[in-house]
JSON list of C-alpha atoms in Angstrom, two decimals:
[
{"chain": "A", "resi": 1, "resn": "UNK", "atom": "CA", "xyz": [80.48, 19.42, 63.01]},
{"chain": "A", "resi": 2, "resn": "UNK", "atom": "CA", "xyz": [82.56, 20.35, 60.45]},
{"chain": "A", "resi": 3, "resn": "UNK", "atom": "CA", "xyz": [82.02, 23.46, 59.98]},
{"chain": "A", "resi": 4, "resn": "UNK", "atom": "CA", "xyz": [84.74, 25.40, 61.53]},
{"chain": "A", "resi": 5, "resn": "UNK", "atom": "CA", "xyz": [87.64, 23.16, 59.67]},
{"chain": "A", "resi": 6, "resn": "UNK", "atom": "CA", "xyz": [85.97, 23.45, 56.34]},
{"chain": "A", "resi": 7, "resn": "UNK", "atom": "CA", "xyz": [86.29, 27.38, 56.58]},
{"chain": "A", "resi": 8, "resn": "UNK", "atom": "CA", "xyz": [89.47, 27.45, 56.97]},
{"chain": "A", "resi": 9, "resn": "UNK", "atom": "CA", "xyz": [90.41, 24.74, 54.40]},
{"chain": "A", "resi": 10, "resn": "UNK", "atom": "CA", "xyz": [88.55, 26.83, 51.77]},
{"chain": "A", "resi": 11, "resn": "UNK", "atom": "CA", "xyz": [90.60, 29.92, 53.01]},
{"chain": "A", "resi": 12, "resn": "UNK", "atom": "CA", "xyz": [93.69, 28.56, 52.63]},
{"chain": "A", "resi": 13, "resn": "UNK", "atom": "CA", "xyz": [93.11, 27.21, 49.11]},
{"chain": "A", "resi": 14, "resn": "UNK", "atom": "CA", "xyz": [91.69, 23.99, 49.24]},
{"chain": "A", "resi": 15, "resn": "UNK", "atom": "CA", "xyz": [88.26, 22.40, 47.96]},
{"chain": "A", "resi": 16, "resn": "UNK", "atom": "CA", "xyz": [86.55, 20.77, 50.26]},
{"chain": "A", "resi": 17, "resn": "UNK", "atom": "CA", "xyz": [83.79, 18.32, 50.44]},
{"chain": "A", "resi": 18, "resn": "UNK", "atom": "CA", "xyz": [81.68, 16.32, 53.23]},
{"chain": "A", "resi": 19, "resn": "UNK", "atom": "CA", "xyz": [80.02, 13.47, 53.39]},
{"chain": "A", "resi": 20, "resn": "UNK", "atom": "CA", "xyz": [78.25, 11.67, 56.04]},
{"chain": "A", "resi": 21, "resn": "UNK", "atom": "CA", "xyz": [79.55, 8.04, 55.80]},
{"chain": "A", "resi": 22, "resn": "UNK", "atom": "CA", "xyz": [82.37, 6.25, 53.95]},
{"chain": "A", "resi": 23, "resn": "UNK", "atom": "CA", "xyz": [80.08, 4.81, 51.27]},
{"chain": "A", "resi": 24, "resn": "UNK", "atom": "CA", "xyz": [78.88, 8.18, 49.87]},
{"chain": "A", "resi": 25, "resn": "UNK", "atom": "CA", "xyz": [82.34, 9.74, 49.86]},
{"chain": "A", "resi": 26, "resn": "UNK", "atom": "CA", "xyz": [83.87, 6.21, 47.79]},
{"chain": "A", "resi": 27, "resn": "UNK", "atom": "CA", "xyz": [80.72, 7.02, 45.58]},
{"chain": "A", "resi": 28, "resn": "UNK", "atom": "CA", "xyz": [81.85, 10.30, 45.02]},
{"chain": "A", "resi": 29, "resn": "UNK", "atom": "CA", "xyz": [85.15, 10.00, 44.36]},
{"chain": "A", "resi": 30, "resn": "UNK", "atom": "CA", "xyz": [84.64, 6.74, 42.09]},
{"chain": "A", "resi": 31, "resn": "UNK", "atom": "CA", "xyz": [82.70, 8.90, 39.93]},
{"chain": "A", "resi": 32, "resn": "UNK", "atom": "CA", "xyz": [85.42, 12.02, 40.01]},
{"chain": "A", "resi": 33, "resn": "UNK", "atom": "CA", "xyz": [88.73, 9.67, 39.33]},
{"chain": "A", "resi": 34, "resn": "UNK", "atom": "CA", "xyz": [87.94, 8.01, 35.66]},
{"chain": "A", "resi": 35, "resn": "UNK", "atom": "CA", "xyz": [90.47, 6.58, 32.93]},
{"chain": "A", "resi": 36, "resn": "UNK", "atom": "CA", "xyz": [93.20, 8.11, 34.65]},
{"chain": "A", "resi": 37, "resn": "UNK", "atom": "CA", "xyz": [96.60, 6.82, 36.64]},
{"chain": "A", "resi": 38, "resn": "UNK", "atom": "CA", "xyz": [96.10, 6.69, 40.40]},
{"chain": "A", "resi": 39, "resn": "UNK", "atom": "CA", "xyz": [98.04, 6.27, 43.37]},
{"chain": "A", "resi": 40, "resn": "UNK", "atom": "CA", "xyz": [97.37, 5.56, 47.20]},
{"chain": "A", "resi": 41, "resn": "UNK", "atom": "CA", "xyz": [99.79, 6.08, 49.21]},
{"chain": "A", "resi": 42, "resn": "UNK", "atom": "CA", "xyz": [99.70, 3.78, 53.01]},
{"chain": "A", "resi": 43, "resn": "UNK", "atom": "CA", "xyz": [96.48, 4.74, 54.29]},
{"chain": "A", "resi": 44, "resn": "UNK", "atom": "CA", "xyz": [94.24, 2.57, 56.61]},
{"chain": "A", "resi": 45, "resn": "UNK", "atom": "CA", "xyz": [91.52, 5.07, 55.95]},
{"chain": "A", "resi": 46, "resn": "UNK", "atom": "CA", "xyz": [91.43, 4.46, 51.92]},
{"chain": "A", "resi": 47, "resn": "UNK", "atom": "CA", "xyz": [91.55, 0.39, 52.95]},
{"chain": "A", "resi": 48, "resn": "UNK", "atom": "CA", "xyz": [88.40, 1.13, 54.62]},
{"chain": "A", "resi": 49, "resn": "UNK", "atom": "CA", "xyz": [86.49, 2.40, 51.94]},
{"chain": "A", "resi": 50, "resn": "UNK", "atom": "CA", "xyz": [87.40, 0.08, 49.93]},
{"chain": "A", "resi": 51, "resn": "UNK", "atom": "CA", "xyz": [88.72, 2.48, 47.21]},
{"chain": "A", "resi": 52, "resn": "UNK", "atom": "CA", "xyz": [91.24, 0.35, 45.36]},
{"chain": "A", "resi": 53, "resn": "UNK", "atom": "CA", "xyz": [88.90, -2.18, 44.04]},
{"chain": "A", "resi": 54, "resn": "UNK", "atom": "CA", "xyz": [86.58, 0.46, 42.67]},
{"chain": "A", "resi": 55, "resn": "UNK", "atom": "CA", "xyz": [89.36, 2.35, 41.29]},
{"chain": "A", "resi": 56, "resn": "UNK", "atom": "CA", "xyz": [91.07, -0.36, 39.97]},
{"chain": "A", "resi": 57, "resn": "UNK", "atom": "CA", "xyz": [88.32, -1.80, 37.84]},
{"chain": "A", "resi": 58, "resn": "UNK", "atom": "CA", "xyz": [88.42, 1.55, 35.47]},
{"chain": "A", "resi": 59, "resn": "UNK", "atom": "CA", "xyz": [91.78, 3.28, 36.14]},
{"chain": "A", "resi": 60, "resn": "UNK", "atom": "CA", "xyz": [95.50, 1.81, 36.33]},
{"chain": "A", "resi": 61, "resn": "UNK", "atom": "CA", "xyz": [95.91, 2.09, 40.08]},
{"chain": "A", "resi": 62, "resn": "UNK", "atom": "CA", "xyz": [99.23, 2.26, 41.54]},
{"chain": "A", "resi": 63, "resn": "UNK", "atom": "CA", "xyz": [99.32, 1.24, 45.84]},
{"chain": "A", "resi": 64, "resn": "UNK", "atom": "CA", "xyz": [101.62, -0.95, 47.69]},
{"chain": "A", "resi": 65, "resn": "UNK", "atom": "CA", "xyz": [99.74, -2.14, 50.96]},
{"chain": "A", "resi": 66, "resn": "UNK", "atom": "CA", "xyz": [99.67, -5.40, 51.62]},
{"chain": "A", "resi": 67, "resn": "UNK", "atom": "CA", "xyz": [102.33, -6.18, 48.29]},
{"chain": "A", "resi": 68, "resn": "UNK", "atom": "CA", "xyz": [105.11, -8.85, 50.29]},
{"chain": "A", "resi": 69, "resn": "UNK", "atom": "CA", "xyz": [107.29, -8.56, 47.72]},
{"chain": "A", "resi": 70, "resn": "UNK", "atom": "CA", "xyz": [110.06, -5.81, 48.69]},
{"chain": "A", "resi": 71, "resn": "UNK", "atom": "CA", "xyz": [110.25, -5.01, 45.15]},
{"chain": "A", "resi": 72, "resn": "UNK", "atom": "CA", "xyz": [107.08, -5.12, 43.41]},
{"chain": "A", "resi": 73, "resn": "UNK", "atom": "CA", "xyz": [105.90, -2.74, 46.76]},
{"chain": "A", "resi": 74, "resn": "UNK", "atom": "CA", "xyz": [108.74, -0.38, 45.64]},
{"chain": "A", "resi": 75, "resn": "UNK", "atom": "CA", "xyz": [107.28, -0.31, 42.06]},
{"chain": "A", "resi": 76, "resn": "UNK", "atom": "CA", "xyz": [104.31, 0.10, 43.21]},
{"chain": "A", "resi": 77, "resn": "UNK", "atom": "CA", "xyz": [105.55, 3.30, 45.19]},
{"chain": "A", "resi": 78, "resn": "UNK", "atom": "CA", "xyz": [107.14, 4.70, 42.43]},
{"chain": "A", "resi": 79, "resn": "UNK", "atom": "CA", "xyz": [104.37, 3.94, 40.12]},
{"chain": "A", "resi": 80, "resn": "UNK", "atom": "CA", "xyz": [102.33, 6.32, 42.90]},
{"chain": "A", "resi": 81, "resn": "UNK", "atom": "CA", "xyz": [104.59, 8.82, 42.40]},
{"chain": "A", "resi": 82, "resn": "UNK", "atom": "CA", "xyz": [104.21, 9.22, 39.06]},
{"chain": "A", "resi": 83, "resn": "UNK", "atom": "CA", "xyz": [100.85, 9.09, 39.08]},
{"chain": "A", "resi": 84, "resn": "UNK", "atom": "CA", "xyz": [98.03, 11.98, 37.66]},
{"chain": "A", "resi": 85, "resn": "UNK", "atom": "CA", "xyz": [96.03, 11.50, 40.55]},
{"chain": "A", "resi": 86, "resn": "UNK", "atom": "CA", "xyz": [96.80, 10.90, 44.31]},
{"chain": "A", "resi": 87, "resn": "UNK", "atom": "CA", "xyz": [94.90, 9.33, 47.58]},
{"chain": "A", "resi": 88, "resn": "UNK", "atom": "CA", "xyz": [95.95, 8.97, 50.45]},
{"chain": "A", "resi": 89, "resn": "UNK", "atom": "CA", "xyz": [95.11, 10.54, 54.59]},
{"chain": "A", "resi": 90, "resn": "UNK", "atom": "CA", "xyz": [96.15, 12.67, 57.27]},
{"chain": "A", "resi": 91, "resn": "UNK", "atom": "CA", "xyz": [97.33, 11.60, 60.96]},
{"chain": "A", "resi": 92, "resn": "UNK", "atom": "CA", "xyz": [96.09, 14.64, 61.98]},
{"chain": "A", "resi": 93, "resn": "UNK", "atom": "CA", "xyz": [93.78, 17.86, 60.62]},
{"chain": "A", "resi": 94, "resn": "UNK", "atom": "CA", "xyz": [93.83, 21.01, 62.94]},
{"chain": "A", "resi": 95, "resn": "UNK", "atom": "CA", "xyz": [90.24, 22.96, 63.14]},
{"chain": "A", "resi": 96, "resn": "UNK", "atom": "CA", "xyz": [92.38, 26.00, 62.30]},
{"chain": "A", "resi": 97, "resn": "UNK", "atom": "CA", "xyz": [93.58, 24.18, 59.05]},
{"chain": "A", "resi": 98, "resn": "UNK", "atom": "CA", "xyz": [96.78, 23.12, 59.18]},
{"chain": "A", "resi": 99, "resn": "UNK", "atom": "CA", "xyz": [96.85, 19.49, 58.19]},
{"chain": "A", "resi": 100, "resn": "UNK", "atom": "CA", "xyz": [99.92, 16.85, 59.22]},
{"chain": "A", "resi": 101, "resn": "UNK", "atom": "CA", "xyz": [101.09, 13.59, 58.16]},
{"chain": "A", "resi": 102, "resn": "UNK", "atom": "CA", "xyz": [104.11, 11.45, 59.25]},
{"chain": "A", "resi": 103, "resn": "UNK", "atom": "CA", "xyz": [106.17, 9.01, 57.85]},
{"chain": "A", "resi": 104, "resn": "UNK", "atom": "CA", "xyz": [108.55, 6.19, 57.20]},
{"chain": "A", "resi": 105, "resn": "UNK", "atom": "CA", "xyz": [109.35, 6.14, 53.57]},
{"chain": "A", "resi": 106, "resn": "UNK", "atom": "CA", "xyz": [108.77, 9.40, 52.93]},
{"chain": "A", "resi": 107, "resn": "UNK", "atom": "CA", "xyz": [106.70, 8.28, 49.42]},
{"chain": "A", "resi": 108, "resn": "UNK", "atom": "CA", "xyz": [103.50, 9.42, 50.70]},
{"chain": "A", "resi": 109, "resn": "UNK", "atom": "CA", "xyz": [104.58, 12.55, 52.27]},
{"chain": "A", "resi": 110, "resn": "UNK", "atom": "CA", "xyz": [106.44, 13.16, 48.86]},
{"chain": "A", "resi": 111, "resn": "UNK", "atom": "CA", "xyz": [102.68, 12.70, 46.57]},
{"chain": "A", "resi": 112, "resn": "UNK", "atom": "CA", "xyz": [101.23, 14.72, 48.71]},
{"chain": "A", "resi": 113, "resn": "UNK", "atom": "CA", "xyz": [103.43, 17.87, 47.62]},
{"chain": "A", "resi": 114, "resn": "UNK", "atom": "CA", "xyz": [104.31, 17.95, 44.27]},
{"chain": "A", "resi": 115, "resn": "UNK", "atom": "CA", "xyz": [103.63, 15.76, 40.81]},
{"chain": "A", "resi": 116, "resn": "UNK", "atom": "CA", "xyz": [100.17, 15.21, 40.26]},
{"chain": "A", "resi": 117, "resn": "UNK", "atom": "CA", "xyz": [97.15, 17.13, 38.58]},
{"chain": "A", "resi": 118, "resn": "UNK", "atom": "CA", "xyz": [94.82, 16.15, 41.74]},
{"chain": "A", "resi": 119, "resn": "UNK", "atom": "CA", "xyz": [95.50, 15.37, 45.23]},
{"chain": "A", "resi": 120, "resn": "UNK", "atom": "CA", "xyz": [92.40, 14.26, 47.40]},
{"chain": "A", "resi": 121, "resn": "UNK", "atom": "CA", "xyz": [93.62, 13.96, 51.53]},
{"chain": "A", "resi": 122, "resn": "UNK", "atom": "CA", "xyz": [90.50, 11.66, 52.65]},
{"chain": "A", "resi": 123, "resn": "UNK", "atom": "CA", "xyz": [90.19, 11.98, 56.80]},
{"chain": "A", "resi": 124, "resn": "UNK", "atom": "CA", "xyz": [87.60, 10.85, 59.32]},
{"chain": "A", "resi": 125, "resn": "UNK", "atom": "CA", "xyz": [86.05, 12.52, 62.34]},
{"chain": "A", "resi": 126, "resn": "UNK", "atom": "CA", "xyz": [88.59, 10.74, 64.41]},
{"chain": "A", "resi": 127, "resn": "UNK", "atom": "CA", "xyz": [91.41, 12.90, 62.78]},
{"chain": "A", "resi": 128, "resn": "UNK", "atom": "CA", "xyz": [90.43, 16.41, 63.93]},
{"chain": "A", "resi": 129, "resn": "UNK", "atom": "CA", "xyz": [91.64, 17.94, 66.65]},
{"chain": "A", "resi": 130, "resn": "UNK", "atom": "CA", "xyz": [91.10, 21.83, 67.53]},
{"chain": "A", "resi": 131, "resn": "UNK", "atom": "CA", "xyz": [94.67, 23.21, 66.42]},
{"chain": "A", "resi": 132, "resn": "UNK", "atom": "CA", "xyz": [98.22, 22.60, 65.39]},
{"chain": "A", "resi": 133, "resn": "UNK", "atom": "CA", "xyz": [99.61, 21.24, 68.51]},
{"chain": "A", "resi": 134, "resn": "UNK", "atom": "CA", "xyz": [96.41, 19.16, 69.02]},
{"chain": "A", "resi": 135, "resn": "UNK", "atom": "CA", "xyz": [96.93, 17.69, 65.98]},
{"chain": "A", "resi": 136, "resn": "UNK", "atom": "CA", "xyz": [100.59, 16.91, 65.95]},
{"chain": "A", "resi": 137, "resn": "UNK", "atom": "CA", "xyz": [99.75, 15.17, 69.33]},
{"chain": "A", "resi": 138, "resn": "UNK", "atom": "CA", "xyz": [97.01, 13.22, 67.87]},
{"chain": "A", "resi": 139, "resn": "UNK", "atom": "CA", "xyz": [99.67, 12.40, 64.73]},
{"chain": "A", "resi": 140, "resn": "UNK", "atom": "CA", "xyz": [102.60, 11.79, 67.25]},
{"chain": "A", "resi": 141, "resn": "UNK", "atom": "CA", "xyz": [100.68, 9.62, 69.89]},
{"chain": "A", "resi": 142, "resn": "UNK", "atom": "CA", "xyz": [97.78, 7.70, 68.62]},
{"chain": "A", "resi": 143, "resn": "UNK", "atom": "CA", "xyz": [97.50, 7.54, 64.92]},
{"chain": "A", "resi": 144, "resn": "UNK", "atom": "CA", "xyz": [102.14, 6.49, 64.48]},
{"chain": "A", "resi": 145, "resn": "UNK", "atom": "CA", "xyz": [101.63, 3.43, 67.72]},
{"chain": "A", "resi": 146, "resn": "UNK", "atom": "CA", "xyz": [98.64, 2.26, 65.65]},
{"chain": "A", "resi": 147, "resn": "UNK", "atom": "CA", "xyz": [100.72, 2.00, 62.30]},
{"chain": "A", "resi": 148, "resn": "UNK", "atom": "CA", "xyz": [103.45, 0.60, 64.00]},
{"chain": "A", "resi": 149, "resn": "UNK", "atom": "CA", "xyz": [102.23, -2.02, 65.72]},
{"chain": "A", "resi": 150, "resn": "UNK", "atom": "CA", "xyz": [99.94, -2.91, 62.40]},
{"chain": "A", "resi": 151, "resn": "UNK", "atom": "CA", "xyz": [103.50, -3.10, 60.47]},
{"chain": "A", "resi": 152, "resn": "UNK", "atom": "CA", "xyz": [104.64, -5.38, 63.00]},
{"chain": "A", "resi": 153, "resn": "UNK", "atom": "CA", "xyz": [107.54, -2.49, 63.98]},
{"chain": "A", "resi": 154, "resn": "UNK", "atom": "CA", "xyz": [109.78, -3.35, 67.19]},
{"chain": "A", "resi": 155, "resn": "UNK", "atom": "CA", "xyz": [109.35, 0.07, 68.76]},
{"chain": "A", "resi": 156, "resn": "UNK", "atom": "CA", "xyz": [107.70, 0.79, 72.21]},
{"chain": "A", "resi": 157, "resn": "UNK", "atom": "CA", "xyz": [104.84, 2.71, 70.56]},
{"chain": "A", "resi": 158, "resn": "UNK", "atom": "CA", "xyz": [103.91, -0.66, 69.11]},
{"chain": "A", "resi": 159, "resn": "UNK", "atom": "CA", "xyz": [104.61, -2.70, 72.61]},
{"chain": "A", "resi": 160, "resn": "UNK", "atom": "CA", "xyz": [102.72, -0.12, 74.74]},
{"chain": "A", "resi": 161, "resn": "UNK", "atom": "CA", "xyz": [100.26, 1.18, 71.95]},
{"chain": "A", "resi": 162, "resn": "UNK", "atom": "CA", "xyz": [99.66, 4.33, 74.78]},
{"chain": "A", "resi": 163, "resn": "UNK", "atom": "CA", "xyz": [102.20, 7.09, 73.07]},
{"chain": "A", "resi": 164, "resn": "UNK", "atom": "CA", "xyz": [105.53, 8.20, 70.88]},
{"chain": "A", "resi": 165, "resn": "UNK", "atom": "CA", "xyz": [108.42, 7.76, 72.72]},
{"chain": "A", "resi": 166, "resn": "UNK", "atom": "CA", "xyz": [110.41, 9.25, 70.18]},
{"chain": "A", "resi": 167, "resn": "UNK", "atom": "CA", "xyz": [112.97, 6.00, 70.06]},
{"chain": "A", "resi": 168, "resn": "UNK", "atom": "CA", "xyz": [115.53, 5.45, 68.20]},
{"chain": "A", "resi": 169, "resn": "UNK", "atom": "CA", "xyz": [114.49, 2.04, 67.31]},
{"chain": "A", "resi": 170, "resn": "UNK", "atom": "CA", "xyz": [116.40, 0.63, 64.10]},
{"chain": "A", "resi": 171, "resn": "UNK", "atom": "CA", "xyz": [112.23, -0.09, 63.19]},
{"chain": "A", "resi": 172, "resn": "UNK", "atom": "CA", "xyz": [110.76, 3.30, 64.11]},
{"chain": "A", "resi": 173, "resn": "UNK", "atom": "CA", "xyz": [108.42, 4.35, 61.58]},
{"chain": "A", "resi": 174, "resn": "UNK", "atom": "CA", "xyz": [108.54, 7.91, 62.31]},
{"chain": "A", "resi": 175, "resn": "UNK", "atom": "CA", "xyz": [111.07, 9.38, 59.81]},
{"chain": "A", "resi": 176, "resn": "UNK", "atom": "CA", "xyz": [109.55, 12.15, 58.17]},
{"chain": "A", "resi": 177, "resn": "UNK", "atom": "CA", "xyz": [106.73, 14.89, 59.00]},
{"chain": "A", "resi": 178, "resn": "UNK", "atom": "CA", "xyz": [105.05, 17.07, 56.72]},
{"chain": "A", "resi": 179, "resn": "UNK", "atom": "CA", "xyz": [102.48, 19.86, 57.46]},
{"chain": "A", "resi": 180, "resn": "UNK", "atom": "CA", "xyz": [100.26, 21.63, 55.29]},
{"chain": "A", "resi": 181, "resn": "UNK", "atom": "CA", "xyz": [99.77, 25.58, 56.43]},
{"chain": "A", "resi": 182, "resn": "UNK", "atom": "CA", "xyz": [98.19, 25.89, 53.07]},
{"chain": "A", "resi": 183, "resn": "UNK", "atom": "CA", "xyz": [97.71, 24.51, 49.96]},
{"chain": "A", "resi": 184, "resn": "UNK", "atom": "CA", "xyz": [100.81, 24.19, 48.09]},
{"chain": "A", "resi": 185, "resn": "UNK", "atom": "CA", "xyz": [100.46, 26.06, 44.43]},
{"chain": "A", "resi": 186, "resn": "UNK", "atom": "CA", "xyz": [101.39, 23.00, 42.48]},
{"chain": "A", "resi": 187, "resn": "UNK", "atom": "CA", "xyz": [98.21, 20.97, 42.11]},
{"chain": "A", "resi": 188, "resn": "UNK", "atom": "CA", "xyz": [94.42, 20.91, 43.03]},
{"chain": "A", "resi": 189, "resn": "UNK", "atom": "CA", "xyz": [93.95, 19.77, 46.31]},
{"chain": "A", "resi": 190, "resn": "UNK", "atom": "CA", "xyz": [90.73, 18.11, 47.52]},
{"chain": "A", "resi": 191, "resn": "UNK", "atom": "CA", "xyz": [90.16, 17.38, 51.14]},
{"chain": "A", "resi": 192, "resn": "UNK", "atom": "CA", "xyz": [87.24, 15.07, 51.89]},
{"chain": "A", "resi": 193, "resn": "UNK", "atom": "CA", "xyz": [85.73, 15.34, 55.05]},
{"chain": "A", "resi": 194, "resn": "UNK", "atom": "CA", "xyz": [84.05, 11.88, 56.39]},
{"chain": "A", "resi": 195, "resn": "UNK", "atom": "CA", "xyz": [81.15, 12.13, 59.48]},
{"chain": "A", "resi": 196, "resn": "UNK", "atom": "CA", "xyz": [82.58, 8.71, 60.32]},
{"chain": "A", "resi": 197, "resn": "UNK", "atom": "CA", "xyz": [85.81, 7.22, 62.75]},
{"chain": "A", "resi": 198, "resn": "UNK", "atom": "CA", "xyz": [88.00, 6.13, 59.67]},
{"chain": "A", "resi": 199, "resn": "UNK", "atom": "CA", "xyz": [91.59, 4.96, 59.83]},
{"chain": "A", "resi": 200, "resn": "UNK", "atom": "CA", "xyz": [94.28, 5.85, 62.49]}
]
């Protein structure tokens, strides 16, 4: 199913790498990420897999979901950020390669561009659609309601959970967008492919 995305990942730069379920893909990248600093930015997807606690138990691991504390979360961010190796997902992966994120803080649209030896973007079935304005759909109108109404936001994506509504709620989570058209020259850039529904 995938192969028509991975083609033109690998032509615009990137490695890429499938796996059929979320359990061989942790495997695989528990093995790859060793004695090094890591950091995850938000990402529902990584949560799923479980990655932190099998990161954490042989690298320094840097991530701030689910950290209360306003400013041990913001350490945590920054700690990311400086970080030799970064995790984190995509709202939204076009077939014809271009890959999109949004966001609130702007910290993980900022790891994924520049400052670390190794980026991996982790995504799910669920994520693909077949082309740029597919995608930024998908990224506008079912993956940012999802996040918001998880972060508790008072928007009307997170009443209505159906679609954007491009608000100007004081609590909109939709601040920032970032889209790949290829792999920036900065760092290696790993995208791993999962056969599975994963995240938002």
């Amino acid at each position: 199913m995938f192969e028509k995305i991975k083609e033109n990942l690998l032509a615009l730069g990137y490695e890429v790498s499938v796996f059929e379920n979320k359990e061989t893909a942790a495997e695989y990248l528990n093995g790859r990420i060793d004695q090094t600093t890591v950091g995850i930015g938000g990402s529902v997807t990584v949560q799923e897999m479980g990655l932190f606690d099998l990161l954490d138990s042989h690298n320094r691991v840097y991530w701030h979901m689910g950290v209360a504390d306003r400013e041990e979360a913001q350490a945590q961010r920054e700690g990311a950020a400086a970080a030799e190796v970064y995790l984190t997902s995509v709202n939204g992966a076009a077939e014809t390669g271009e890959l999109i994120n949004i966001d609130g803080n702007g910290n993980r649209v900022a790891g994924t561009y520049y400052g670390h030896k190794k980026v991996y973007l982790i995504l799910g079935k669920n994520k693909i659609a077949p082309d740029y304005d597919a995608a930024l759909w998908r990224a506008r109108n079912i993956a940012s309601p999802k996040n918001a109404k998880r972060l508790g936001a008072k928007t009307p994506c997170a009443v209505k959970g159906d679609r954007c509504y491009d608000c100007k709620s004081p609590g909109r989570i939709c601040r920032g967008l970032s889209v790949f058209w290829a792999k920036p020259f900065s760092c290696d850039m790993e995208v791993i492919l999962i056969n599975e529904d994963l995240g938002y």
